[in-house]
PDB file of C-alpha atoms in Angstrom:
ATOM      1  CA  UNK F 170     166.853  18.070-127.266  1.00  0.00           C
ATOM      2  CA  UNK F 171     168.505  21.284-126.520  1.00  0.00           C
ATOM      3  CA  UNK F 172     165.583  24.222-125.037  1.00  0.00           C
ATOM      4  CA  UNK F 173     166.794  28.089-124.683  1.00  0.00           C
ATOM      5  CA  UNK F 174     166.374  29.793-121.934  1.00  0.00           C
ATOM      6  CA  UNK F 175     162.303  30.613-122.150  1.00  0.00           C
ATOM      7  CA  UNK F 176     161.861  26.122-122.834  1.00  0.00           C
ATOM      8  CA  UNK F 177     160.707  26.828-126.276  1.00  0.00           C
ATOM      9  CA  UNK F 178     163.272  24.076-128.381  1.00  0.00           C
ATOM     10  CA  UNK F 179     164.796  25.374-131.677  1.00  0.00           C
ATOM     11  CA  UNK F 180     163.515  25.342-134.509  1.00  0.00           C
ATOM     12  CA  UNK F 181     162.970  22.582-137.284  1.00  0.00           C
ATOM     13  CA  UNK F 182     161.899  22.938-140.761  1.00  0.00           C
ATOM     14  CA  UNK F 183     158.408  21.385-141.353  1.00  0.00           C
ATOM     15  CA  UNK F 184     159.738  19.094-144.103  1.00  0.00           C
ATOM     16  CA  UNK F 185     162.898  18.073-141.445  1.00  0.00           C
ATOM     17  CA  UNK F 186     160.631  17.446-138.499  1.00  0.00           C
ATOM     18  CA  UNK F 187     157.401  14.960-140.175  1.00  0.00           C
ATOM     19  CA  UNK F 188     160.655  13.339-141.612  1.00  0.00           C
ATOM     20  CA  UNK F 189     161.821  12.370-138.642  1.00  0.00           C
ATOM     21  CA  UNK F 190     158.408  11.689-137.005  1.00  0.00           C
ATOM     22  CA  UNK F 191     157.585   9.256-140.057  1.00  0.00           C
ATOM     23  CA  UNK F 192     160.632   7.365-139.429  1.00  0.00           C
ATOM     24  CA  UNK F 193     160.063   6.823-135.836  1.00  0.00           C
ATOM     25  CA  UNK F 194     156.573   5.969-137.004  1.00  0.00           C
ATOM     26  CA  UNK F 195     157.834   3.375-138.939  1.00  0.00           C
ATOM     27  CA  UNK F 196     159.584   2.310-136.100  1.00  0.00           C
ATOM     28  CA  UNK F 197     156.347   1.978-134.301  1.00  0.00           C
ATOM     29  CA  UNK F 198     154.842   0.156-137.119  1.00  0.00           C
ATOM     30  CA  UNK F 199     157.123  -2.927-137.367  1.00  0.00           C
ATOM     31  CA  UNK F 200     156.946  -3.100-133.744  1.00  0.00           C
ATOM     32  CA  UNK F 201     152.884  -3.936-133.890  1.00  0.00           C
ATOM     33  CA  UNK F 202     151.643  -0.610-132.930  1.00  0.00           C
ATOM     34  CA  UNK F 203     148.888   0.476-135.541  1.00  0.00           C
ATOM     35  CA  UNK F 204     149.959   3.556-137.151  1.00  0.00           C
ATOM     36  CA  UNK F 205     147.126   5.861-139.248  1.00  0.00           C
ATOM     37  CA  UNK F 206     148.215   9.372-140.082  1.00  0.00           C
ATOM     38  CA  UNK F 207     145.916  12.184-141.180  1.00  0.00           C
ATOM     39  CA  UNK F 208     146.393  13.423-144.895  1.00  0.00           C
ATOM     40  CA  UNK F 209     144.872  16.566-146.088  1.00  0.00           C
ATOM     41  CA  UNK F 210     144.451  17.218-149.530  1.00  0.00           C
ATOM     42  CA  UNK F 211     144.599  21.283-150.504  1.00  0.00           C
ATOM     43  CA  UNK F 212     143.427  23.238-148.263  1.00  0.00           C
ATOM     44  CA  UNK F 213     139.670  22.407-146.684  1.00  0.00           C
ATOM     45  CA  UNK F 214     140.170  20.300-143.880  1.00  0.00           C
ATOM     46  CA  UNK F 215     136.768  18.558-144.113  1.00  0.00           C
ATOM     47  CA  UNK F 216     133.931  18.083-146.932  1.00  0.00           C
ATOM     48  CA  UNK F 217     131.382  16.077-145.707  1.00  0.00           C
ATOM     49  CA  UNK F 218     128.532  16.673-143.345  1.00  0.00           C
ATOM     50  CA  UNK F 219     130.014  15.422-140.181  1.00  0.00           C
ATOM     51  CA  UNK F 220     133.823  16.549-140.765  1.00  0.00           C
ATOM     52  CA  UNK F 221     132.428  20.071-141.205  1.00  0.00           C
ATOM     53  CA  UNK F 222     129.805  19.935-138.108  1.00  0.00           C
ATOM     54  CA  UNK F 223     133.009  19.074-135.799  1.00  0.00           C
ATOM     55  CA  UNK F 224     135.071  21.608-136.956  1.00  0.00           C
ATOM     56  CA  UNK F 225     132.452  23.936-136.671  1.00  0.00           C
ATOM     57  CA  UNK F 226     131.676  23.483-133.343  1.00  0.00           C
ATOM     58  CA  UNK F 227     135.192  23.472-132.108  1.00  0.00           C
ATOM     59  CA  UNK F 228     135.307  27.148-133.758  1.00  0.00           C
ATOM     60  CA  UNK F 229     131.730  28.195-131.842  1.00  0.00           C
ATOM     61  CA  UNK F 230     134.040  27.437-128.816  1.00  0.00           C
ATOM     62  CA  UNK F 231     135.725  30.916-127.305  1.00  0.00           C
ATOM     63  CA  UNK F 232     138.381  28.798-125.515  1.00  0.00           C
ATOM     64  CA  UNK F 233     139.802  27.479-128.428  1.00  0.00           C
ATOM     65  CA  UNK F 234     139.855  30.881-130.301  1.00  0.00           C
ATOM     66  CA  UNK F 235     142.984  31.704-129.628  1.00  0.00           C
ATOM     67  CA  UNK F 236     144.862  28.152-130.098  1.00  0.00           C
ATOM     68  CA  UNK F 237     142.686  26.782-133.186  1.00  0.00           C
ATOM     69  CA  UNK F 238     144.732  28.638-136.391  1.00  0.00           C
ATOM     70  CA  UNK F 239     148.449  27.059-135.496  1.00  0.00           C
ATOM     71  CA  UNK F 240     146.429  23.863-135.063  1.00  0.00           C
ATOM     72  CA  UNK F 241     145.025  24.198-138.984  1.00  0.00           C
ATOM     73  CA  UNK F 242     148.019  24.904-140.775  1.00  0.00           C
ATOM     74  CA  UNK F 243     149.724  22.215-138.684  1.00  0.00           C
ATOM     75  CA  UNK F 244     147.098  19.289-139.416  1.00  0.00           C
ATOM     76  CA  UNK F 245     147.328  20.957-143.277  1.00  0.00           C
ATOM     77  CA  UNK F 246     151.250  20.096-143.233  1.00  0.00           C
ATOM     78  CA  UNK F 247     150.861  16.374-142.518  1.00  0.00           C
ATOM     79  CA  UNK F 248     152.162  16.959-138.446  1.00  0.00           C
ATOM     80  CA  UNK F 249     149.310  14.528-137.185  1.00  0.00           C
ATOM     81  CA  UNK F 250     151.330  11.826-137.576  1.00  0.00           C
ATOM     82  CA  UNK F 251     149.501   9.246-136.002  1.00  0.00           C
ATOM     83  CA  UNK F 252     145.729   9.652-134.992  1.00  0.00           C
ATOM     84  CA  UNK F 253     143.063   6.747-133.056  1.00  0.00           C
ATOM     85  CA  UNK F 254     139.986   7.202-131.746  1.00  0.00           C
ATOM     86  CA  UNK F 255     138.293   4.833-129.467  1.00  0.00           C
ATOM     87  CA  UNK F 256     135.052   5.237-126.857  1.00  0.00           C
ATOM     88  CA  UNK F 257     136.278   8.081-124.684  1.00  0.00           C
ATOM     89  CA  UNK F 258     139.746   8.606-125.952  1.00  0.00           C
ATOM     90  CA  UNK F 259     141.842  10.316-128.830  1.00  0.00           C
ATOM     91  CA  UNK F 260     145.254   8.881-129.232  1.00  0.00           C
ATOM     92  CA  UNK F 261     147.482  11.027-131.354  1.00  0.00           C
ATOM     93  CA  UNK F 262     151.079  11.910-132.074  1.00  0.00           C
ATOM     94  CA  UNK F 263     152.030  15.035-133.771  1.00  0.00           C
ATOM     95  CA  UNK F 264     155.136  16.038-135.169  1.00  0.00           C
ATOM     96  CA  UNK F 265     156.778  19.061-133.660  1.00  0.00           C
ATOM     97  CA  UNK F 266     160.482  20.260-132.513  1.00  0.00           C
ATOM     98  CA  UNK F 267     160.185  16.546-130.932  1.00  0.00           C
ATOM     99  CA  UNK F 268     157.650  13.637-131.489  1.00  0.00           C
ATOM    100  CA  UNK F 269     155.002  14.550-129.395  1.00  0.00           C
ATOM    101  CA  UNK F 270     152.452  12.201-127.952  1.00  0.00           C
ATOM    102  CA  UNK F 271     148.762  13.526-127.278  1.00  0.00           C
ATOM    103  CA  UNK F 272     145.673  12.525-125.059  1.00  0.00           C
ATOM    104  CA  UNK F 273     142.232  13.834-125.198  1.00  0.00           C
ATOM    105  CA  UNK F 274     139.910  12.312-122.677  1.00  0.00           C
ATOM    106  CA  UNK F 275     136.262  12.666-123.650  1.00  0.00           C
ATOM    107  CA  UNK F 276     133.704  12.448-121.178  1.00  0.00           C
ATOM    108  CA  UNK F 277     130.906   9.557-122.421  1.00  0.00           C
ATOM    109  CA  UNK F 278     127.622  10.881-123.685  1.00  0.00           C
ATOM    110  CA  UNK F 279     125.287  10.663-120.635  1.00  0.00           C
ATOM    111  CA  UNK F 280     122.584   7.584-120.641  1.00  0.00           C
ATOM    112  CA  UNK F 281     119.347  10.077-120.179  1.00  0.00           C
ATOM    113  CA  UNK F 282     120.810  12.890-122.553  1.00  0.00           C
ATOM    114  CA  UNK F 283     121.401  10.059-125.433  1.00  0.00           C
ATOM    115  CA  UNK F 284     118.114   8.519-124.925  1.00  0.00           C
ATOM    116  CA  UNK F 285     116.355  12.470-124.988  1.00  0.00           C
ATOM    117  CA  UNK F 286     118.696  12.819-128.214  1.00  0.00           C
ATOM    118  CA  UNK F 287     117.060   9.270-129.308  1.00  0.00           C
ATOM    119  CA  UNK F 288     113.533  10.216-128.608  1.00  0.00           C
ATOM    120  CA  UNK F 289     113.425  13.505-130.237  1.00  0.00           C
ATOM    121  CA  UNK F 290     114.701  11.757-133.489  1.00  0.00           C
ATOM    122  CA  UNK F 291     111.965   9.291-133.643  1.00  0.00           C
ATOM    123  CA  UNK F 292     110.162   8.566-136.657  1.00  0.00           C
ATOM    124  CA  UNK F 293     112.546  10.646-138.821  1.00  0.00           C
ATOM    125  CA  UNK F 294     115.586   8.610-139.200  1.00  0.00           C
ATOM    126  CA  UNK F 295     115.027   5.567-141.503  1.00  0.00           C
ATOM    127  CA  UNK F 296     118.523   4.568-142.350  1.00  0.00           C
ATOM    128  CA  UNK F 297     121.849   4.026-141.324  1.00  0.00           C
ATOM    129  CA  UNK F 298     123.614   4.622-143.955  1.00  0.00           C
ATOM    130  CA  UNK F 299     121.370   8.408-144.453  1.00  0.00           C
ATOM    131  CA  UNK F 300     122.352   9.085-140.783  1.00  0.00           C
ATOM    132  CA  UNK F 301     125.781   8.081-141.575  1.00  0.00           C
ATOM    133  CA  UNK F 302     126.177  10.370-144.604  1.00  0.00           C
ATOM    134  CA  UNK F 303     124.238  13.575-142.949  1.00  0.00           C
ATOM    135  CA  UNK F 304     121.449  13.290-145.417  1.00  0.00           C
ATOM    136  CA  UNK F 305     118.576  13.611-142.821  1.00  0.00           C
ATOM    137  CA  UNK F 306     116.178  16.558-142.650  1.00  0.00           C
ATOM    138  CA  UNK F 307     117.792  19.651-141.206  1.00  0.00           C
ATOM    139  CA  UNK F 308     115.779  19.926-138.001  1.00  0.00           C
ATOM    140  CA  UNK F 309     117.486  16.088-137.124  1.00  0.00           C
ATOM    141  CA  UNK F 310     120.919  17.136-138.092  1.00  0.00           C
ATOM    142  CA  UNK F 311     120.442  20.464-136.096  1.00  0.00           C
ATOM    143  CA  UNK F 312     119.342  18.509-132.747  1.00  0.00           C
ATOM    144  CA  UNK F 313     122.131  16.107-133.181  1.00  0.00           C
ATOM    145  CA  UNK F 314     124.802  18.700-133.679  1.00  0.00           C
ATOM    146  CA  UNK F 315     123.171  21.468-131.345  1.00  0.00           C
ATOM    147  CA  UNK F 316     125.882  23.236-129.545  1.00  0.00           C
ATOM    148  CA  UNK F 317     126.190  21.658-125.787  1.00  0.00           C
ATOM    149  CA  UNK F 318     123.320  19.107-125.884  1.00  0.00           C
ATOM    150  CA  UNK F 319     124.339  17.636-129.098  1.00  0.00           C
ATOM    151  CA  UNK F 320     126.242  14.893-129.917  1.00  0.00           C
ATOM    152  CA  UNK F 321     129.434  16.859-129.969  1.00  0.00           C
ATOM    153  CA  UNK F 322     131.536  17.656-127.030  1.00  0.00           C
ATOM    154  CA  UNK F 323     131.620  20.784-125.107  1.00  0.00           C
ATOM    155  CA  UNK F 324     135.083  22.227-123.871  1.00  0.00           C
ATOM    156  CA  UNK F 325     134.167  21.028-119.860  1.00  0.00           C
ATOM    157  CA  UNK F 326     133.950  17.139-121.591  1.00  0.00           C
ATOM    158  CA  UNK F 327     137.278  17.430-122.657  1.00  0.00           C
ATOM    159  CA  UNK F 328     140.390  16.889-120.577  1.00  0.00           C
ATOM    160  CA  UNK F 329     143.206  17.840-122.930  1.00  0.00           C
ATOM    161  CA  UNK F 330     147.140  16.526-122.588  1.00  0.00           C
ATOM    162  CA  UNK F 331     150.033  16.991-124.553  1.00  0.00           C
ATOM    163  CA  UNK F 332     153.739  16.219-123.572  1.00  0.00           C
ATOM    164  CA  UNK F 333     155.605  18.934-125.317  1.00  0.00           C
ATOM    165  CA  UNK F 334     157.049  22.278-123.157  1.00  0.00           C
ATOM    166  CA  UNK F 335     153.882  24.774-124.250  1.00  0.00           C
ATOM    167  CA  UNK F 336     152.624  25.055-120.595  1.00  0.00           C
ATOM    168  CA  UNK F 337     148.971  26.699-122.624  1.00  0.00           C
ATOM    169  CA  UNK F 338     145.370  24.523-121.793  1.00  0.00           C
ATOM    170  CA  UNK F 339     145.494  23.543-125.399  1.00  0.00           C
ATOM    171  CA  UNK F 340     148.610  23.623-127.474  1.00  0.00           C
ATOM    172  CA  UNK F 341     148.828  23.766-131.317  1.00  0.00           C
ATOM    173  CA  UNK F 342     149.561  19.880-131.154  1.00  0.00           C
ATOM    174  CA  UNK F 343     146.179  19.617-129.239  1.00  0.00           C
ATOM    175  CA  UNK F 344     144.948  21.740-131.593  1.00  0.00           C
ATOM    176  CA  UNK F 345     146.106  20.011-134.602  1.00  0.00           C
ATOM    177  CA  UNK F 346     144.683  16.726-133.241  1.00  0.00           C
ATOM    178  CA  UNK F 347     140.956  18.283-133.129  1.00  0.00           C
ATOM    179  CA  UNK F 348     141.210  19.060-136.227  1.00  0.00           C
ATOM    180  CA  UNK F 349     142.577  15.504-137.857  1.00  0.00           C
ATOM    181  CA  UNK F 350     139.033  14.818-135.762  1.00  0.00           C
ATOM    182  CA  UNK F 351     137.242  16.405-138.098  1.00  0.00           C
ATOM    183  CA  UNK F 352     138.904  14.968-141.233  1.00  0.00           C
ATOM    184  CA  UNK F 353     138.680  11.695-139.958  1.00  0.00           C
ATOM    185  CA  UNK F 354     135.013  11.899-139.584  1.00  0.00           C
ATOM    186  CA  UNK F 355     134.501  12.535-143.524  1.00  0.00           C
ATOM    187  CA  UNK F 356     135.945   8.969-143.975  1.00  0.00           C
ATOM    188  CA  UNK F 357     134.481   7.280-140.793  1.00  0.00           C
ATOM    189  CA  UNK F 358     131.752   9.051-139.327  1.00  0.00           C
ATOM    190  CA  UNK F 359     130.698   6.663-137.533  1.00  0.00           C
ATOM    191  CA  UNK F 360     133.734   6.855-135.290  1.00  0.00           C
ATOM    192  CA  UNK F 361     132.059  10.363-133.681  1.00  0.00           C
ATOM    193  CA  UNK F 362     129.101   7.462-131.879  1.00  0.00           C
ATOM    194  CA  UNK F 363     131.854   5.037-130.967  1.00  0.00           C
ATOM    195  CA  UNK F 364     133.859   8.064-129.455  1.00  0.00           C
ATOM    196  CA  UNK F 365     131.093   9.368-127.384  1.00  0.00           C
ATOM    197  CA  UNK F 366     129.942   5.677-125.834  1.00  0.00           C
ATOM    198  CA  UNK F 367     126.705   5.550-127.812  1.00  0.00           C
ATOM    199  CA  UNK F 368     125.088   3.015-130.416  1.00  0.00           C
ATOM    200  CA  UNK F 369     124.292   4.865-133.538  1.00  0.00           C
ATOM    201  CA  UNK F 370     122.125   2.311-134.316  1.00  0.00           C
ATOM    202  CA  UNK F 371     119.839   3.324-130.988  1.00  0.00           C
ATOM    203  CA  UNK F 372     118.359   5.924-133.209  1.00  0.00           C
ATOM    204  CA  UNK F 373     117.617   4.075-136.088  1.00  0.00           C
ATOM    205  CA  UNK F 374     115.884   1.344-133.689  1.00  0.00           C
ATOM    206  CA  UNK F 375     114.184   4.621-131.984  1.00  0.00           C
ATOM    207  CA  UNK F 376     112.820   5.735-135.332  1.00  0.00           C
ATOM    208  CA  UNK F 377     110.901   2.541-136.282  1.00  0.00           C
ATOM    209  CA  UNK F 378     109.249   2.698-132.834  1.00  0.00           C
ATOM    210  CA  UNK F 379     108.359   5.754-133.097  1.00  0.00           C
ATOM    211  CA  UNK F 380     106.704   5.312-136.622  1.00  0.00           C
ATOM    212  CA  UNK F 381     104.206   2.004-136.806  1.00  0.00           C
ATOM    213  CA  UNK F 382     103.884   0.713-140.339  1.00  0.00           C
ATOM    214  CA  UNK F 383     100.582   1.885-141.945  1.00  0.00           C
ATOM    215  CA  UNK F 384      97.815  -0.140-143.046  1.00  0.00           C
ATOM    216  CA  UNK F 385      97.721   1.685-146.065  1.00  0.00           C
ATOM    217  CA  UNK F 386      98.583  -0.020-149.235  1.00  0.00           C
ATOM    218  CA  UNK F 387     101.105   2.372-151.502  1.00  0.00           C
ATOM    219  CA  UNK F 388      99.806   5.026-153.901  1.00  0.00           C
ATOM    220  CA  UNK F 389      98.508   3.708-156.866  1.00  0.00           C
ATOM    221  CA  UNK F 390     100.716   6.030-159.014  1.00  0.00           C
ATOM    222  CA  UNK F 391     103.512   4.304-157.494  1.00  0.00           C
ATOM    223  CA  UNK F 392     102.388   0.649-158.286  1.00  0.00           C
ATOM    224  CA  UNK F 393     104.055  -0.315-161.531  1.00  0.00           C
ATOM    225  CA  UNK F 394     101.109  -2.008-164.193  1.00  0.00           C
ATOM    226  CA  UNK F 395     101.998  -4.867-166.346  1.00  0.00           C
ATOM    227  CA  UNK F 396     102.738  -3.336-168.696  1.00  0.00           C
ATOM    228  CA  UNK F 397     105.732  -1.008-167.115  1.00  0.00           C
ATOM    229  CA  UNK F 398     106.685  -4.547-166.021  1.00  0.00           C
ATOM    230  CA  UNK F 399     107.033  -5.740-169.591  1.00  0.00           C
ATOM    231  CA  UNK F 400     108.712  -2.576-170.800  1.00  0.00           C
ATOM    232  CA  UNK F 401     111.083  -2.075-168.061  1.00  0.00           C
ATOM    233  CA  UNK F 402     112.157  -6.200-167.973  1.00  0.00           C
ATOM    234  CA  UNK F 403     110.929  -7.344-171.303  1.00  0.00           C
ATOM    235  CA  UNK F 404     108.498  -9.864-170.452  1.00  0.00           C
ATOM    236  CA  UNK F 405     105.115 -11.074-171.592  1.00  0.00           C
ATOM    237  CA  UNK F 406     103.237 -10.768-168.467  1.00  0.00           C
ATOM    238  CA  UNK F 407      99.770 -12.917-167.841  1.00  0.00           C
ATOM    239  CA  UNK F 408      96.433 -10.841-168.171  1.00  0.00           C
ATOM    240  CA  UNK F 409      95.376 -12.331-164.691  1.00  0.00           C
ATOM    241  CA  UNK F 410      98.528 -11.816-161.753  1.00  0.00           C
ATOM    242  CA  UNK F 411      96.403 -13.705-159.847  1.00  0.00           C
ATOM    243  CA  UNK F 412      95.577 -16.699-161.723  1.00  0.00           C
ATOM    244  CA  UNK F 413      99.101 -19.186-162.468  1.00  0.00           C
ATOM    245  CA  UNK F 414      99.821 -19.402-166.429  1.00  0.00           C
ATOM    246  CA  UNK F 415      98.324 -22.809-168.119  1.00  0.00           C
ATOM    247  CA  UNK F 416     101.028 -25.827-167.942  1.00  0.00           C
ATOM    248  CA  UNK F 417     102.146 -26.518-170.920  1.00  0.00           C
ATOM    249  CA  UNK F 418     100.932 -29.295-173.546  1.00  0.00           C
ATOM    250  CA  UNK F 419     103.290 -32.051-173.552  1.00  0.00           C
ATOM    251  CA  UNK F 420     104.638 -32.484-177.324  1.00  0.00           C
ATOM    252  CA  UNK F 421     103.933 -35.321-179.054  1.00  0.00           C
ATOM    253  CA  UNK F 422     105.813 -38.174-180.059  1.00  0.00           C
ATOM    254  CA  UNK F 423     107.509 -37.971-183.522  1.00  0.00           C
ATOM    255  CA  UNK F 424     106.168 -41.119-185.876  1.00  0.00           C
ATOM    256  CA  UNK F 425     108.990 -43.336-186.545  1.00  0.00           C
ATOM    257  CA  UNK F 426     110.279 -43.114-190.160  1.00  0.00           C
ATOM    258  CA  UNK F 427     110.502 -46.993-191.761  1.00  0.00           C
ATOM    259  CA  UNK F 428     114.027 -47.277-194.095  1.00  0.00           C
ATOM    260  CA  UNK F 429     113.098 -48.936-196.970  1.00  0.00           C
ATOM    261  CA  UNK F 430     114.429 -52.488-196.581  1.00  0.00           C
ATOM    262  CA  UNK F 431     118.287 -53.013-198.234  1.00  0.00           C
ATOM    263  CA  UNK F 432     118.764 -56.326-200.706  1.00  0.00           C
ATOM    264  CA  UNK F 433     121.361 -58.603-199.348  1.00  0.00           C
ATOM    265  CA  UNK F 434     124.194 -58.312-202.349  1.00  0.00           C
ATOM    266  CA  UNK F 435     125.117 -62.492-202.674  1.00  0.00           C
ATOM    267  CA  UNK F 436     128.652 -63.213-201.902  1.00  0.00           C
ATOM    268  CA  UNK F 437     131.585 -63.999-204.009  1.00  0.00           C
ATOM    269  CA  UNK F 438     130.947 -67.637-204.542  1.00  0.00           C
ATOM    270  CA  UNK F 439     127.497 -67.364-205.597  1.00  0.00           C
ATOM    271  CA  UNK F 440     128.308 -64.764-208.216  1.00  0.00           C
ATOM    272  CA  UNK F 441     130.933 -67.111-209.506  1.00  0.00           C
ATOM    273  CA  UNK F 442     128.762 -69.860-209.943  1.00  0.00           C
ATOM    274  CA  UNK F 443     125.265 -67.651-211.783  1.00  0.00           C
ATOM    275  CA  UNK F 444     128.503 -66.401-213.997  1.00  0.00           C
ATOM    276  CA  UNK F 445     129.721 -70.354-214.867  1.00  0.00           C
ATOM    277  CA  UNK F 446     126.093 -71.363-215.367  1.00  0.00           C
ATOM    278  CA  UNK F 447     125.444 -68.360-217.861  1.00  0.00           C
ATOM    279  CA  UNK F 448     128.453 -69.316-219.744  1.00  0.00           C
ATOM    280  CA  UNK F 449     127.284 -72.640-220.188  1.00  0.00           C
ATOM    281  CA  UNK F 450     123.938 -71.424-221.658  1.00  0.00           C
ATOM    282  CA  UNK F 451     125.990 -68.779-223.707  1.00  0.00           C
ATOM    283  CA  UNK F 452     127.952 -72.097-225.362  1.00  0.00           C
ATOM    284  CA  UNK F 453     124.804 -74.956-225.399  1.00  0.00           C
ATOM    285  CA  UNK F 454     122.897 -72.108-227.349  1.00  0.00           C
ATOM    286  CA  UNK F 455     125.746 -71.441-229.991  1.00  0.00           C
ATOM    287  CA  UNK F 456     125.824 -75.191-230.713  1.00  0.00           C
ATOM    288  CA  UNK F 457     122.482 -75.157-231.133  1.00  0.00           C
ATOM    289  CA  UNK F 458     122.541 -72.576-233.636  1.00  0.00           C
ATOM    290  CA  UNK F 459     125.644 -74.390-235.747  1.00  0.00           C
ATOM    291  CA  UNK F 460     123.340 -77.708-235.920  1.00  0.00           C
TER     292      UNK F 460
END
């Protein structure tokens, strides 16, 4: 590509350049390489709890002041093109004048700062999937994303690289690429732990340490009785939970019912022969009455 004389490259309609990055994509997709872009719906690049806490702290950041807007609108036009996170690395390509490729190197949460982080959650994090959706108490979600000893990672844990001609610490590409961060987070937050080099499941293991299970049997106003139980599944329950319902009587045996007994009709012959021997009588008694 042709540059003028200050090395800035001409420029490309936004519809014209993602284009041409898509197709080259593609490219990269039939060869094997995985290929998953960031879409932005409207206008808010994040909703959820962790999307928002990352772009928030990249804007509590003076450094990135300056850089962060062109980075918005160009993660808003579909430019991140291509976008993978794995433990200490961001792997994106943004479309520009040119396809350009970008590296973020993220320094690995430190062992004694994630098991501080671990111990100070104790006994308040009882799920995963709670932790995972930023429904914990506020005083948990503020130690986790607490600027600098958070989870999150400061400016001096990131070593930044972009291949285009913008000579700046952090580009708009770079800039673009923090923020496809963010909006990858609402679907995957769980990629934020894998990113940093840390278990999120530490916590939840720290939490049932911290918190023994009481002796205490549960509040009797939240015991169901039996009859809730027989309203809420629509069953007879027995008086006594304790005590096993009676086994059942076993039926008795129906009395066989006798057929009355069936006459054996006589065959053919034998009804010829009563007929013959009635005839006879029939004629022997009309003689007798000539005489």
């Amino acid at each position: 590509m042709r540059y003028d004389d200050w090395g800035w490259a001409p420029y490309v309609p936004v519809a014209v350049r993602r284009r041409n990055a898509l197709r080259e994509m593609e490219k990269r997709r039939k060869q094997g390489h995985p290929v998953s872009p960031v879409t932005i719906e409207g206008r808010t690049i994040a909703r959820t709890f962790w999307g928002k806490a990352w772009c928030d702290n990249l804007e509590r950041y003076s450094d990135y002041a300056n850089r962060l807007p062109r980075g918005r609108t160009y993660v808003r036009n579909g430019s991140v093109v291509n976008l993978e996170l794995t433990p200490g690395q961001i792997h994106a390509h943004v479309a520009g004048s040119d396809l350009y490729e970008v590296i973020l190197k993220v320094t690995p949460v430190a062992k004694t700062h994630w098991n501080s982080l671990c111990a100070d959650c104790a006994g308040t994090i009882d799920s995963l999937v709670e932790l995972l959706q930023g429904r914990l108490s506020k005083g948990v979600m503020e130690r986790i994303c607490r600027q600098g000893q958070g989870l999150f990672p400061a400016p001096s844990e990131l070593k930044l690289s972009c291949d285009c001609p913008d000579g700046a610490h952090m580009c708009k590409h770079v800039a673009a690429v923090l923020y496809g961060v963010g909006a990858r987070l609402d679907h995957q937050p769980e990629l934020l732990f894998l990113l940093r080099g840390v278990d999120e499941k530490d916590l939840i293991a720290s939490a049932s340490k911290g918190a023994p299970l009481s002796s205490q049997g549960p509040a009797s106003g939240k015991i169901l009785g039996d009859e809730d139980l027989s309203a809420l599944f629509g069953l007879d329950m027995a008086e006594d939970a304790g005590t096993p319902p009676p086994a059942p009587k076993p039926a008795k045996r129906a009395t066989p019912v006798k057929r009355p007994a069936v006459k054996k009709t006589a065959g053919r012959k034998a009804v010829k022969k009563a007929a013959k021997k009635a005839a006879k009588k029939a004629v022997s008694q009309k003689k007798a009455r000539k005489r």
